PDB file of N, CA and C in Angstrom:
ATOM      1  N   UNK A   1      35.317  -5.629 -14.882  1.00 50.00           N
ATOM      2  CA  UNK A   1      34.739  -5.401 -13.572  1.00 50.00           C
ATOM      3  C   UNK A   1      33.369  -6.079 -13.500  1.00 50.00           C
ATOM      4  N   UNK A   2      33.341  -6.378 -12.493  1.00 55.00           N
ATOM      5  CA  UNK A   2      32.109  -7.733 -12.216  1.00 55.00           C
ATOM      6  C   UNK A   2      31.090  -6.978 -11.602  1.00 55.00           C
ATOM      7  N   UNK A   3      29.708  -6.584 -11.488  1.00 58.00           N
ATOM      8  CA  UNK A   3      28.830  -5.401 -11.259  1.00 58.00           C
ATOM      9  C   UNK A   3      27.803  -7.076 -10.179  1.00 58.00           C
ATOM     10  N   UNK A   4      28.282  -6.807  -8.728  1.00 65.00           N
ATOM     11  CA  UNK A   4      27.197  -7.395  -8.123  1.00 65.00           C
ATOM     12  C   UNK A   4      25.995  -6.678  -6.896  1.00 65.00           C
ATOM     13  N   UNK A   5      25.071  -7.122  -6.838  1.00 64.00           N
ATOM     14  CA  UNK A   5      23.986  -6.490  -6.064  1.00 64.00           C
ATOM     15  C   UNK A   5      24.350  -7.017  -4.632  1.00 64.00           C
ATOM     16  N   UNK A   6      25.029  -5.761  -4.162  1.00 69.00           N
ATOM     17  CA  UNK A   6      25.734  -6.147  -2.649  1.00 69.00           C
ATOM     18  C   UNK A   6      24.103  -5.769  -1.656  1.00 69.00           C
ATOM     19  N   UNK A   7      23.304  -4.896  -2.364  1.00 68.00           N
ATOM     20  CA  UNK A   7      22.217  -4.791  -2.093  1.00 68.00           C
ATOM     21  C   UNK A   7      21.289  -5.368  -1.423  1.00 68.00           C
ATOM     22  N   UNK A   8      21.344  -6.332  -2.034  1.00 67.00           N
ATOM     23  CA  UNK A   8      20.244  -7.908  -2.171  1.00 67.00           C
ATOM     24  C   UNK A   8      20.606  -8.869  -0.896  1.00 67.00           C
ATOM     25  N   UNK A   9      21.731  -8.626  -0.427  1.00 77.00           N
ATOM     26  CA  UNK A   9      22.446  -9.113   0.171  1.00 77.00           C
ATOM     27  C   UNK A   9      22.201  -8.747   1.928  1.00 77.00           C
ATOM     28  N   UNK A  10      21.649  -7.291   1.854  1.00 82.00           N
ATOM     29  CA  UNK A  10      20.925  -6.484   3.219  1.00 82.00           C
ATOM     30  C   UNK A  10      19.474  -7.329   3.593  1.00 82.00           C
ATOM     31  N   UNK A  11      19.485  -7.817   4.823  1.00 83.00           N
ATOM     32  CA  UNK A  11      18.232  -8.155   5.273  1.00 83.00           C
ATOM     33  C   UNK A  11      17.267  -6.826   5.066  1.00 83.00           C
ATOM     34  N   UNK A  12      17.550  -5.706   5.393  1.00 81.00           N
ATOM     35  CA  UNK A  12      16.290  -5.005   5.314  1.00 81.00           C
ATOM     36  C   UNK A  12      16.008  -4.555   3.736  1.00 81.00           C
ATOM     37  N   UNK A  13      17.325  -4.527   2.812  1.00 83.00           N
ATOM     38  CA  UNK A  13      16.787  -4.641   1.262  1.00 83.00           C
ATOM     39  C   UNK A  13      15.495  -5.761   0.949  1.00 83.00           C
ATOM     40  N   UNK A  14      16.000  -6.545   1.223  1.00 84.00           N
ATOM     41  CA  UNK A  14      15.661  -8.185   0.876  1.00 84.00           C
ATOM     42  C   UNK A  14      14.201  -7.854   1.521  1.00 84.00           C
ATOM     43  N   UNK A  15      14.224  -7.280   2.583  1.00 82.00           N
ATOM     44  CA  UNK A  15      12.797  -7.038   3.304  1.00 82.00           C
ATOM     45  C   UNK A  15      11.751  -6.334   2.474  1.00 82.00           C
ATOM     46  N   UNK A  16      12.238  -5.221   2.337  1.00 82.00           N
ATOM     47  CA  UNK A  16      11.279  -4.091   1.608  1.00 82.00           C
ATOM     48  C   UNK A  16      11.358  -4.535   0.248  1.00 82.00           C
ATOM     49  N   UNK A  17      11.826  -5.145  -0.327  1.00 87.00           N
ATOM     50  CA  UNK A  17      11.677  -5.510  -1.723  1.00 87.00           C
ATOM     51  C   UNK A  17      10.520  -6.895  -1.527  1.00 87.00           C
ATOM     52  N   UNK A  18      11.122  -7.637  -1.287  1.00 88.00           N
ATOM     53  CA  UNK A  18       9.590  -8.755  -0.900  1.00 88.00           C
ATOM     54  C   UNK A  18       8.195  -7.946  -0.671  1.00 88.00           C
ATOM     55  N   UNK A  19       8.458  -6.749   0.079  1.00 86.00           N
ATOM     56  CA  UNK A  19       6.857  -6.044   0.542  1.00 86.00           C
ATOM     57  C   UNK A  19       6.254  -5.185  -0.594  1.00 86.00           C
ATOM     58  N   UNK A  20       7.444  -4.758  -1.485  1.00 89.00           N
ATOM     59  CA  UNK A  20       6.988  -4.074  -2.617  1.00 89.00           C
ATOM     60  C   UNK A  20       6.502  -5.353  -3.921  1.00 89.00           C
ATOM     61  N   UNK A  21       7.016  -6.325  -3.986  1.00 93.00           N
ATOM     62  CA  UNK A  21       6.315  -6.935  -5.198  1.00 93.00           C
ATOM     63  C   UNK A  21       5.089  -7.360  -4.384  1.00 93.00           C
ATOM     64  N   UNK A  22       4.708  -7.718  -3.181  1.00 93.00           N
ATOM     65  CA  UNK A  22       3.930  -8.456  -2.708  1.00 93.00           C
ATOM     66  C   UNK A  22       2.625  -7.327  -2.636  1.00 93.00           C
ATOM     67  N   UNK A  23       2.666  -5.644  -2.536  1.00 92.00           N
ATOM     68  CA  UNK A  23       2.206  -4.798  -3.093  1.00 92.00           C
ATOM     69  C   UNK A  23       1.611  -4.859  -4.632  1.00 92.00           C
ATOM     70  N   UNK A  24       2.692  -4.660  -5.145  1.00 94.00           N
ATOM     71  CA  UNK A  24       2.532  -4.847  -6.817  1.00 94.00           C
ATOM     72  C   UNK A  24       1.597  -5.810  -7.089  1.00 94.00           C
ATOM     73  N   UNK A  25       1.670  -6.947  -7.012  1.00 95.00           N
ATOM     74  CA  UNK A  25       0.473  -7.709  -7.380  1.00 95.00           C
ATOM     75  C   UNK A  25      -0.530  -8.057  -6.580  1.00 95.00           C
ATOM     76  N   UNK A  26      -0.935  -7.578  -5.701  1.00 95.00           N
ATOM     77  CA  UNK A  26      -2.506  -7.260  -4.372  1.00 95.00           C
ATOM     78  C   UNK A  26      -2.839  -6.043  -5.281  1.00 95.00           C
ATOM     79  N   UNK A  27      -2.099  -4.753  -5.661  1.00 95.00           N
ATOM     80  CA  UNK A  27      -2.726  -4.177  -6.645  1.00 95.00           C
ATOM     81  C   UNK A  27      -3.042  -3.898  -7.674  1.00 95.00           C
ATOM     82  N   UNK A  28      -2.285  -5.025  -8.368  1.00 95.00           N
ATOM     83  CA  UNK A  28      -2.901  -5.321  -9.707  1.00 95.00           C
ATOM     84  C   UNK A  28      -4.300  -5.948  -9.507  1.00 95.00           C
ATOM     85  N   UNK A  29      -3.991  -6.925  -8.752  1.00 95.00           N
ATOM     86  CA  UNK A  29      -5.892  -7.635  -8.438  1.00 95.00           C
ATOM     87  C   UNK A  29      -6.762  -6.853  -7.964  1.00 95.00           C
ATOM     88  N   UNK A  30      -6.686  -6.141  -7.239  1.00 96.00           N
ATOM     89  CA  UNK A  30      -7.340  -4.787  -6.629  1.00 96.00           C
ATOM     90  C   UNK A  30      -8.041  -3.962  -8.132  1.00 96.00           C
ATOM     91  N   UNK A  31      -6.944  -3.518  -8.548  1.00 96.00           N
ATOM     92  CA  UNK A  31      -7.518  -2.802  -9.338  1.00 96.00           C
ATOM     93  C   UNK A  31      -8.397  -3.228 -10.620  1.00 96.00           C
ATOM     94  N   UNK A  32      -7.694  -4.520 -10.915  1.00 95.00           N
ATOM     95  CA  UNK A  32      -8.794  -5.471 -11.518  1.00 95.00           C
ATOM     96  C   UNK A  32      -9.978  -5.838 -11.613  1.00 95.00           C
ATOM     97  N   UNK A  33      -9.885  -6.062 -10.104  1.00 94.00           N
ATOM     98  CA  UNK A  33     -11.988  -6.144  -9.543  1.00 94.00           C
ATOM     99  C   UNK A  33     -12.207  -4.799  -9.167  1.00 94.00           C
ATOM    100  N   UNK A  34     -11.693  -3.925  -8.905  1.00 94.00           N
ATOM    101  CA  UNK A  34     -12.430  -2.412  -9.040  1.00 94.00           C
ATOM    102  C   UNK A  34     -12.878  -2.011 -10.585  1.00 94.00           C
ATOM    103  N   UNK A  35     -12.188  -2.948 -11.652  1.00 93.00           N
ATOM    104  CA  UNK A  35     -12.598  -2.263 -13.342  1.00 93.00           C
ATOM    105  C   UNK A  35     -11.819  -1.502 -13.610  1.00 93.00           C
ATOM    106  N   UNK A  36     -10.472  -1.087 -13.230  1.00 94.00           N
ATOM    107  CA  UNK A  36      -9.651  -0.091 -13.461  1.00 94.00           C
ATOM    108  C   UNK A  36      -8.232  -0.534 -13.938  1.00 94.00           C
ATOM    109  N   UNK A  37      -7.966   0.135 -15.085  1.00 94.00           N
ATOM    110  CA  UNK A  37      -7.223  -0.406 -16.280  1.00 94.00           C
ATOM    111  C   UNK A  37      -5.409   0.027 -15.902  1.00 94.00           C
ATOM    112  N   UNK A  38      -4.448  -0.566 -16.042  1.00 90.00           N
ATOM    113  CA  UNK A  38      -3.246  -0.470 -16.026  1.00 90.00           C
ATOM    114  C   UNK A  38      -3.536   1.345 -16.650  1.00 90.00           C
ATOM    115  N   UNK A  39      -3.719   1.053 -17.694  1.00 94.00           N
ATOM    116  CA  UNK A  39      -3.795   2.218 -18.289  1.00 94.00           C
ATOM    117  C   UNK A  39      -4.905   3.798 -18.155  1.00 94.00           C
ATOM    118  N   UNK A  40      -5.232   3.965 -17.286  1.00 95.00           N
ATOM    119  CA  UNK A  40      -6.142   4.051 -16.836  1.00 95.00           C
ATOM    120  C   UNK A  40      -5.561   5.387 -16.727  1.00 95.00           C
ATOM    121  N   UNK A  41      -5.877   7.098 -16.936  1.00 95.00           N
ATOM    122  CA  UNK A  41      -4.884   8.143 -16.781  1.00 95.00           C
ATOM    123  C   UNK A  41      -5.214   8.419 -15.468  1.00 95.00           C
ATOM    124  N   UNK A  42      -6.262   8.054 -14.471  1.00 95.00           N
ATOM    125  CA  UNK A  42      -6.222   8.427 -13.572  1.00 95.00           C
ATOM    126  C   UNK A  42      -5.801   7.720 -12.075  1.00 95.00           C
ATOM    127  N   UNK A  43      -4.790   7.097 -12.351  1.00 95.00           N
ATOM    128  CA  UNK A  43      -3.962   5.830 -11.604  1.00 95.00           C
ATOM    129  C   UNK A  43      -3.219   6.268 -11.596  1.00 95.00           C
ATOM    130  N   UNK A  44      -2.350   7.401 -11.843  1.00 96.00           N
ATOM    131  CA  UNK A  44      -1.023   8.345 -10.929  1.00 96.00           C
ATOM    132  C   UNK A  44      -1.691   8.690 -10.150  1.00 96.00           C
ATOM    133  N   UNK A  45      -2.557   9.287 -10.368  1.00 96.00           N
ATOM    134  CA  UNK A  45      -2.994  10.439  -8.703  1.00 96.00           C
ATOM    135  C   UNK A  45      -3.232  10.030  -8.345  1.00 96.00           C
ATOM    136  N   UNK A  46      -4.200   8.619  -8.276  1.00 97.00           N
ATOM    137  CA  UNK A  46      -5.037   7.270  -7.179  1.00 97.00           C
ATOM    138  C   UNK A  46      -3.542   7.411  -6.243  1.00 97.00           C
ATOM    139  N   UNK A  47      -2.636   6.786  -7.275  1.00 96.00           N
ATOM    140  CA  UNK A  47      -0.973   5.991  -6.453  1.00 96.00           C
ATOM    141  C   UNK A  47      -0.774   7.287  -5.736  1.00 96.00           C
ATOM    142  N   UNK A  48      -0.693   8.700  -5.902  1.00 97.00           N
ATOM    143  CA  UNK A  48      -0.165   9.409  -5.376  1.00 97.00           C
ATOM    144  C   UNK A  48      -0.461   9.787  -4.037  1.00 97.00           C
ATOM    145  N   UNK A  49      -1.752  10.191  -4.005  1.00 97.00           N
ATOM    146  CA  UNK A  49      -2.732   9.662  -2.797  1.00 97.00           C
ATOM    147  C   UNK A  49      -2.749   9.016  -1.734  1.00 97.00           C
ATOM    148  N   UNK A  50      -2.542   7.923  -2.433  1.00 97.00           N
ATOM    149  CA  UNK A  50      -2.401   6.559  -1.614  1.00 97.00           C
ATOM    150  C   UNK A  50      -1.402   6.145  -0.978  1.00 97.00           C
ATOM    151  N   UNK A  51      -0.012   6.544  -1.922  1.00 96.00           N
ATOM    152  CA  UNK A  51       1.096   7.047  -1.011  1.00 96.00           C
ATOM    153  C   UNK A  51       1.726   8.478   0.272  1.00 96.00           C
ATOM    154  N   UNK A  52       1.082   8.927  -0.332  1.00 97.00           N
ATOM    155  CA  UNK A  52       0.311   9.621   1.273  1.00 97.00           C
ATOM    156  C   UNK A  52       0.290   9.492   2.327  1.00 97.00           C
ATOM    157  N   UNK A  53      -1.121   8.662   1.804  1.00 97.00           N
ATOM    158  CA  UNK A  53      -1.990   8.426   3.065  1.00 97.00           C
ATOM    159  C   UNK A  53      -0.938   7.319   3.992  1.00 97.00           C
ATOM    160  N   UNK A  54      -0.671   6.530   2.783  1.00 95.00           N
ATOM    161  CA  UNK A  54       0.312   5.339   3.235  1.00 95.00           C
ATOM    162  C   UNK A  54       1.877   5.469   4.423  1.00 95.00           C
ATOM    163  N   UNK A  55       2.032   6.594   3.960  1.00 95.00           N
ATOM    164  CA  UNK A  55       3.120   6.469   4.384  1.00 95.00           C
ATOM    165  C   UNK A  55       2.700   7.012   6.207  1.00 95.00           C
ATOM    166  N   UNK A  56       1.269   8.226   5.977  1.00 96.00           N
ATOM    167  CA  UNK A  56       1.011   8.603   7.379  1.00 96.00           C
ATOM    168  C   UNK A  56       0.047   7.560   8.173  1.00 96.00           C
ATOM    169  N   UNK A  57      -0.281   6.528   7.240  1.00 96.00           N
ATOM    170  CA  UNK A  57      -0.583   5.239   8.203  1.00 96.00           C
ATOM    171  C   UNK A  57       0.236   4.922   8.911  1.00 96.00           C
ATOM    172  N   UNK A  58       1.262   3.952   7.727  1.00 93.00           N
ATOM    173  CA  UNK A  58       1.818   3.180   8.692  1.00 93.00           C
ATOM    174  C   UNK A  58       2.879   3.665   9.568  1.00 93.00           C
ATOM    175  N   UNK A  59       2.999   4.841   9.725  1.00 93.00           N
ATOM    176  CA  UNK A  59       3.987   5.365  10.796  1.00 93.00           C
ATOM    177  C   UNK A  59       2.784   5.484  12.419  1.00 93.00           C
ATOM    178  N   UNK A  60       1.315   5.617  11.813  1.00 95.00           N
ATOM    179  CA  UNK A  60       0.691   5.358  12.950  1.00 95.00           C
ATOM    180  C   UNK A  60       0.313   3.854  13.395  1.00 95.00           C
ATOM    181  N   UNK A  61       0.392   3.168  12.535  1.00 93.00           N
ATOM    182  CA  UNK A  61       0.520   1.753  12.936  1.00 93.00           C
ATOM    183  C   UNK A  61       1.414   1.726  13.308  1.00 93.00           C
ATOM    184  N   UNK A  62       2.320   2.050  12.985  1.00 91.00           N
ATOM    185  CA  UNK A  62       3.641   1.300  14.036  1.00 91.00           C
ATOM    186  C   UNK A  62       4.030   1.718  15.276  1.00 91.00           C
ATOM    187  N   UNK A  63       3.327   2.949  15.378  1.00 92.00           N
ATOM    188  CA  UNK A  63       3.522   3.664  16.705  1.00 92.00           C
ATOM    189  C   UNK A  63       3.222   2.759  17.806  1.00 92.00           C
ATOM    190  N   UNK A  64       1.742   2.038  17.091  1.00 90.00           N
ATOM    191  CA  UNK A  64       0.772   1.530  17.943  1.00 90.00           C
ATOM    192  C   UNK A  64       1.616  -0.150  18.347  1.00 90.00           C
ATOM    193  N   UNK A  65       2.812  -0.799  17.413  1.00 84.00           N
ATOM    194  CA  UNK A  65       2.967  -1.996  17.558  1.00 84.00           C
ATOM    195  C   UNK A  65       2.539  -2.688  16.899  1.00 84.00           C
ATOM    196  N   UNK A  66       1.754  -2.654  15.930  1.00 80.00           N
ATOM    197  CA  UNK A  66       0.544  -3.565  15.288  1.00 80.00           C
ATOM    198  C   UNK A  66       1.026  -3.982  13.992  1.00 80.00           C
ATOM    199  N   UNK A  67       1.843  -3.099  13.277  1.00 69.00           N
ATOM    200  CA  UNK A  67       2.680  -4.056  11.859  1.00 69.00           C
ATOM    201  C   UNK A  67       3.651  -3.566  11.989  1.00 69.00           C
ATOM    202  N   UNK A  68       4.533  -4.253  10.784  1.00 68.00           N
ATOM    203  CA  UNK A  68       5.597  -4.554  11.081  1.00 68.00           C
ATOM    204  C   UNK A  68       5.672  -5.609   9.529  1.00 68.00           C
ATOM    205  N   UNK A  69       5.309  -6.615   9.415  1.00 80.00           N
ATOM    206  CA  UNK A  69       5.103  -8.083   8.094  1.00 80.00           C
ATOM    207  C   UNK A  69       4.715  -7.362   7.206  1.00 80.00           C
ATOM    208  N   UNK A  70       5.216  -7.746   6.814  1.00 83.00           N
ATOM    209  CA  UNK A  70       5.230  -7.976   4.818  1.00 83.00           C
ATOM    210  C   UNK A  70       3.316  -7.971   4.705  1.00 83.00           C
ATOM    211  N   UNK A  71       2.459  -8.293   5.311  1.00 89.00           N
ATOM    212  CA  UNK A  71       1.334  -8.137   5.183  1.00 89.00           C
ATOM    213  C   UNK A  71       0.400  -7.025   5.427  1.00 89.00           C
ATOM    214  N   UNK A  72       0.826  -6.946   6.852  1.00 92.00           N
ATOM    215  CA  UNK A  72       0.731  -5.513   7.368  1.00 92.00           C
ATOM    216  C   UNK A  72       0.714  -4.459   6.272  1.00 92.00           C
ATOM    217  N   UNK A  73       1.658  -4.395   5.863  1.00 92.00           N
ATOM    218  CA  UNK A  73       2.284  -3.204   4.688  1.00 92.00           C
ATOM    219  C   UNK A  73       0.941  -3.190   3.300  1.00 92.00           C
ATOM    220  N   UNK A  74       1.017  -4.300   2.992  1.00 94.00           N
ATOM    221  CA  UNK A  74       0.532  -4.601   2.023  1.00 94.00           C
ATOM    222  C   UNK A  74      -0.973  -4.020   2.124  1.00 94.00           C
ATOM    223  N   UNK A  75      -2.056  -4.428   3.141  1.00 96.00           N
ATOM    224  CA  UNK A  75      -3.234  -4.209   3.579  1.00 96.00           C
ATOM    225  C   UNK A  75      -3.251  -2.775   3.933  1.00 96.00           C
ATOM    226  N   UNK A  76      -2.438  -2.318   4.908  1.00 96.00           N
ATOM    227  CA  UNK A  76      -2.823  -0.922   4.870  1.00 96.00           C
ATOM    228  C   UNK A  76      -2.288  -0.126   3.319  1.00 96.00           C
ATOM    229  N   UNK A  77      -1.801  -0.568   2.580  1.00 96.00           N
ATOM    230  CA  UNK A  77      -1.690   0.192   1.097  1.00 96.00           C
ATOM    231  C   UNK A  77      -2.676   0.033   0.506  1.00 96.00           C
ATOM    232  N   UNK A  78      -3.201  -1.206   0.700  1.00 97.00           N
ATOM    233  CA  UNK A  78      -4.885  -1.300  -0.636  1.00 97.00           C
ATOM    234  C   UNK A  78      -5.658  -0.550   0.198  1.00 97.00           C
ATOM    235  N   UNK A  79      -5.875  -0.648   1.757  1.00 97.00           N
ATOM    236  CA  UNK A  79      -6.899   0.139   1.878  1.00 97.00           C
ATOM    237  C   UNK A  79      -6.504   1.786   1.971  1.00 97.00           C
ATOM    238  N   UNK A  80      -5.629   2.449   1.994  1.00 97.00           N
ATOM    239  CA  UNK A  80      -5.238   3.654   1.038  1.00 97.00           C
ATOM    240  C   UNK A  80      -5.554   4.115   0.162  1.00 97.00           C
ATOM    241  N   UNK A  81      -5.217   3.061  -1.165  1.00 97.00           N
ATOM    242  CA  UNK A  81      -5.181   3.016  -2.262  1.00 97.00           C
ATOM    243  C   UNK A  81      -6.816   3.447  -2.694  1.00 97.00           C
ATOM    244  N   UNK A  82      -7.689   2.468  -2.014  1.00 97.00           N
ATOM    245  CA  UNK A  82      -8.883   2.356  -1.857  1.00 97.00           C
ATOM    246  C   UNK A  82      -9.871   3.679  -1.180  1.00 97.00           C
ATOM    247  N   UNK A  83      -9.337   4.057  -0.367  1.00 97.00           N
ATOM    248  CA  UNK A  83      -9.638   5.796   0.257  1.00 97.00           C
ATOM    249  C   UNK A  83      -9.293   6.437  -1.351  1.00 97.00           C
ATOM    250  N   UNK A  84      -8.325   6.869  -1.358  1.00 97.00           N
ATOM    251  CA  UNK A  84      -8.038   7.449  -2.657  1.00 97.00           C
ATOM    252  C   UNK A  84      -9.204   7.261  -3.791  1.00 97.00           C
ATOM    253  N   UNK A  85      -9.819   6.354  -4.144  1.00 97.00           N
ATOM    254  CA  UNK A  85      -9.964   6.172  -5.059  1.00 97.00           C
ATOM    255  C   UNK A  85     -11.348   6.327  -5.058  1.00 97.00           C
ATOM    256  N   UNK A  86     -11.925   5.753  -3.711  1.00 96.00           N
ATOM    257  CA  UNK A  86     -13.315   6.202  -3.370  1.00 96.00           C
ATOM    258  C   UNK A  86     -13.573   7.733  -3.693  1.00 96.00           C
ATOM    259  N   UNK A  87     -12.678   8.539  -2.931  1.00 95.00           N
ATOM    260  CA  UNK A  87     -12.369   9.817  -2.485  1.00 95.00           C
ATOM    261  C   UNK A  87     -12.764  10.623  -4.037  1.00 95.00           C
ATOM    262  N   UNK A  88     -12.562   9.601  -5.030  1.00 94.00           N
ATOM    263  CA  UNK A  88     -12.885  10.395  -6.468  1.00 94.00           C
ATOM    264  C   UNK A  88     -13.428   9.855  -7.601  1.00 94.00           C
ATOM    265  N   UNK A  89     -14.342   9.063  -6.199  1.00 94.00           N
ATOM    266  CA  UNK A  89     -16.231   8.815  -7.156  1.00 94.00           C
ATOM    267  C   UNK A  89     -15.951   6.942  -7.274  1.00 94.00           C
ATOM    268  N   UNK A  90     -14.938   6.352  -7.502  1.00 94.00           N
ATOM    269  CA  UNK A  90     -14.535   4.977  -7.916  1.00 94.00           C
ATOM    270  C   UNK A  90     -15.592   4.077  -6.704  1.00 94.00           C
ATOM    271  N   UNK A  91     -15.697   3.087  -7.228  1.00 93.00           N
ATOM    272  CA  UNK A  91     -17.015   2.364  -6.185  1.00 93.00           C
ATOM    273  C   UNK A  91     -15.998   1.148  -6.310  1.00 93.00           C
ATOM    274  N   UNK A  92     -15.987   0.921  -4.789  1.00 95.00           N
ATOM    275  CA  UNK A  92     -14.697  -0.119  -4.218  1.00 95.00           C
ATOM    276  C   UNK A  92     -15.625  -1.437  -4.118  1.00 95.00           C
ATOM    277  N   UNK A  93     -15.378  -2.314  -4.733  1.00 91.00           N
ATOM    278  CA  UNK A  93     -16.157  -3.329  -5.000  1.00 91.00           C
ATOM    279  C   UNK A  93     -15.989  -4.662  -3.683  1.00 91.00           C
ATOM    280  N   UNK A  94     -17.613  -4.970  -3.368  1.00 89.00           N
ATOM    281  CA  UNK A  94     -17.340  -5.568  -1.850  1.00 89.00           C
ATOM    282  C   UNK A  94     -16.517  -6.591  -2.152  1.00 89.00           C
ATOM    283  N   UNK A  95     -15.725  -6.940  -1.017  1.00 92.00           N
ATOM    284  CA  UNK A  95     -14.775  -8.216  -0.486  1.00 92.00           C
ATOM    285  C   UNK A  95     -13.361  -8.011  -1.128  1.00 92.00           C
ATOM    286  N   UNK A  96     -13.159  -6.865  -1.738  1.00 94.00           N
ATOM    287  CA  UNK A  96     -11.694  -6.805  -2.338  1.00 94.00           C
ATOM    288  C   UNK A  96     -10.821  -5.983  -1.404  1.00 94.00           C
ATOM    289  N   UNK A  97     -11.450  -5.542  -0.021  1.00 95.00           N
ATOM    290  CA  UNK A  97     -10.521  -4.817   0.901  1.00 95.00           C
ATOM    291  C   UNK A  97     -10.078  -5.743   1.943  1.00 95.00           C
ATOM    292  N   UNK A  98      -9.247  -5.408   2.461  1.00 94.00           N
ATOM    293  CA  UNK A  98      -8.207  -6.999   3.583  1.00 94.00           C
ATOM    294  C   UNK A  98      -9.485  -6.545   4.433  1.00 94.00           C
ATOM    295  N   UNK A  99      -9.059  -7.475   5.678  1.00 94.00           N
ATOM    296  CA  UNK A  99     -10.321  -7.797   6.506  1.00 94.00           C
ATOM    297  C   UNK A  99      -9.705  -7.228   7.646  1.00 94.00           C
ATOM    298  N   UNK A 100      -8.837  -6.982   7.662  1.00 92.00           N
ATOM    299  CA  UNK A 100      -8.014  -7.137   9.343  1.00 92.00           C
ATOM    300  C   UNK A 100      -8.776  -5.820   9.950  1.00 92.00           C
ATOM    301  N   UNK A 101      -9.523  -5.872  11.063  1.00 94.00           N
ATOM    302  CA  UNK A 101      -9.881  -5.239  11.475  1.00 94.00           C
ATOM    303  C   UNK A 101      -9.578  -4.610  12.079  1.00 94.00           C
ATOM    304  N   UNK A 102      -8.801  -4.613  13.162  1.00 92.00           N
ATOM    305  CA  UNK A 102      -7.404  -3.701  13.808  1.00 92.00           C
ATOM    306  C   UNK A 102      -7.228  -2.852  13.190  1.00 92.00           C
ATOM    307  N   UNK A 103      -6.439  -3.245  11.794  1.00 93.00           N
ATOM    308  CA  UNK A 103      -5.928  -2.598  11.248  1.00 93.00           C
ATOM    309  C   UNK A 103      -6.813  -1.040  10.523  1.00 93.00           C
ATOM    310  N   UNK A 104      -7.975  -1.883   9.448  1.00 95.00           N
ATOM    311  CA  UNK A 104      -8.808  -0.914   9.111  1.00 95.00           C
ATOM    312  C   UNK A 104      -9.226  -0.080  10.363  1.00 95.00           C
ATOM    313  N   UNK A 105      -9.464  -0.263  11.392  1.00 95.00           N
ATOM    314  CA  UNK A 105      -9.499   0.730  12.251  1.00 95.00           C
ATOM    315  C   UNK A 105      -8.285   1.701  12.704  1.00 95.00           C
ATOM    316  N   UNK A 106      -7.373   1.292  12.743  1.00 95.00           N
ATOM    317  CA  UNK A 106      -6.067   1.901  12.629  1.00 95.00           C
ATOM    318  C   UNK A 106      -6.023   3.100  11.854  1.00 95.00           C
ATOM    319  N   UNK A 107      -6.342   2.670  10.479  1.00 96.00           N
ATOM    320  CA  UNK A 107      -5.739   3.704   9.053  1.00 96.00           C
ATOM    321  C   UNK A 107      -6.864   4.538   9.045  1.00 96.00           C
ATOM    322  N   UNK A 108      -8.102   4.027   9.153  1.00 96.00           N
ATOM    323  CA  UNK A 108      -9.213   5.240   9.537  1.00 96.00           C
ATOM    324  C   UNK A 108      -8.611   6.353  10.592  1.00 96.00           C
ATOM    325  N   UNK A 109      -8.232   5.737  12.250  1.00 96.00           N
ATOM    326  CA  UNK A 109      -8.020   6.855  12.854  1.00 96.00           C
ATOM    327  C   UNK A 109      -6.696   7.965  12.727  1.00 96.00           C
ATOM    328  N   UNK A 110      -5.827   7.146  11.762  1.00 96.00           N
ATOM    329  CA  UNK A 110      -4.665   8.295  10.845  1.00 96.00           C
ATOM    330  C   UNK A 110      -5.279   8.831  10.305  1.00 96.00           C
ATOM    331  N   UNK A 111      -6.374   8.726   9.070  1.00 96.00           N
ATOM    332  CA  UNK A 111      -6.370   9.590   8.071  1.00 96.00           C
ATOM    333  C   UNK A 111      -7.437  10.707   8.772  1.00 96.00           C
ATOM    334  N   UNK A 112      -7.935  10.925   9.829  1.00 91.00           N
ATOM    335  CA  UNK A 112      -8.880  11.512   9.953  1.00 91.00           C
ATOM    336  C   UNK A 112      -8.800  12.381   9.874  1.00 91.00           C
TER     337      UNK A 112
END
């Protein structure tokens, strides 16, 4: 029996998987220039947090129309990620948060 990924094969698989590696490594660099180690024991709860917040963003971004791309996604997760992490003393180092301003205004008025 031949085991294929009929999966891979779904536009919206194919979608959300592109947005998750494209995640994965914005926060590896992220966390890089913040000084904060793969290994780091306090990078579950940052992620946990951040998925959170994340998930009650972008359901208010999208309410609004405003993402939707593979980028979108990505930016409002670091700056999540980044709430989180502030939220427990971590000093978010300038120019490593997306710029989109919309947006950062967006995820501010979710998390409030």
């Amino acid at each position: 029996m031949v085991d294929s990924d009929t999966w891979g094969y779904d536009p919206q698989i194919r979608y959300m998987r592109g947005v998750f590696a494209a995640v994965e490594k914005t926060q590896r660099e992220f966390l890089a220039a913040a000084g904060i180690s793969s290994t780091d024991e306090r990078l579950r709860r940052f992620r946990e947090t951040a998925l959170k917040y994340f998930e009650h963003s972008w359901a208010y971004v999208m309410q609004r129309g405003l993402a939707g791309d593979e980028s979108s996604a990505v930016a409002i997760y670091i700056l999540c990620l980044a709430r989180a992490m502030s939220a427990r003393g971590i000093n978010i180092p300038q120019g490593s948060l997306p710029t989109d301003q919309k947006l950062i205004k967006l995820v501010e008025e979710a998390l409030k």
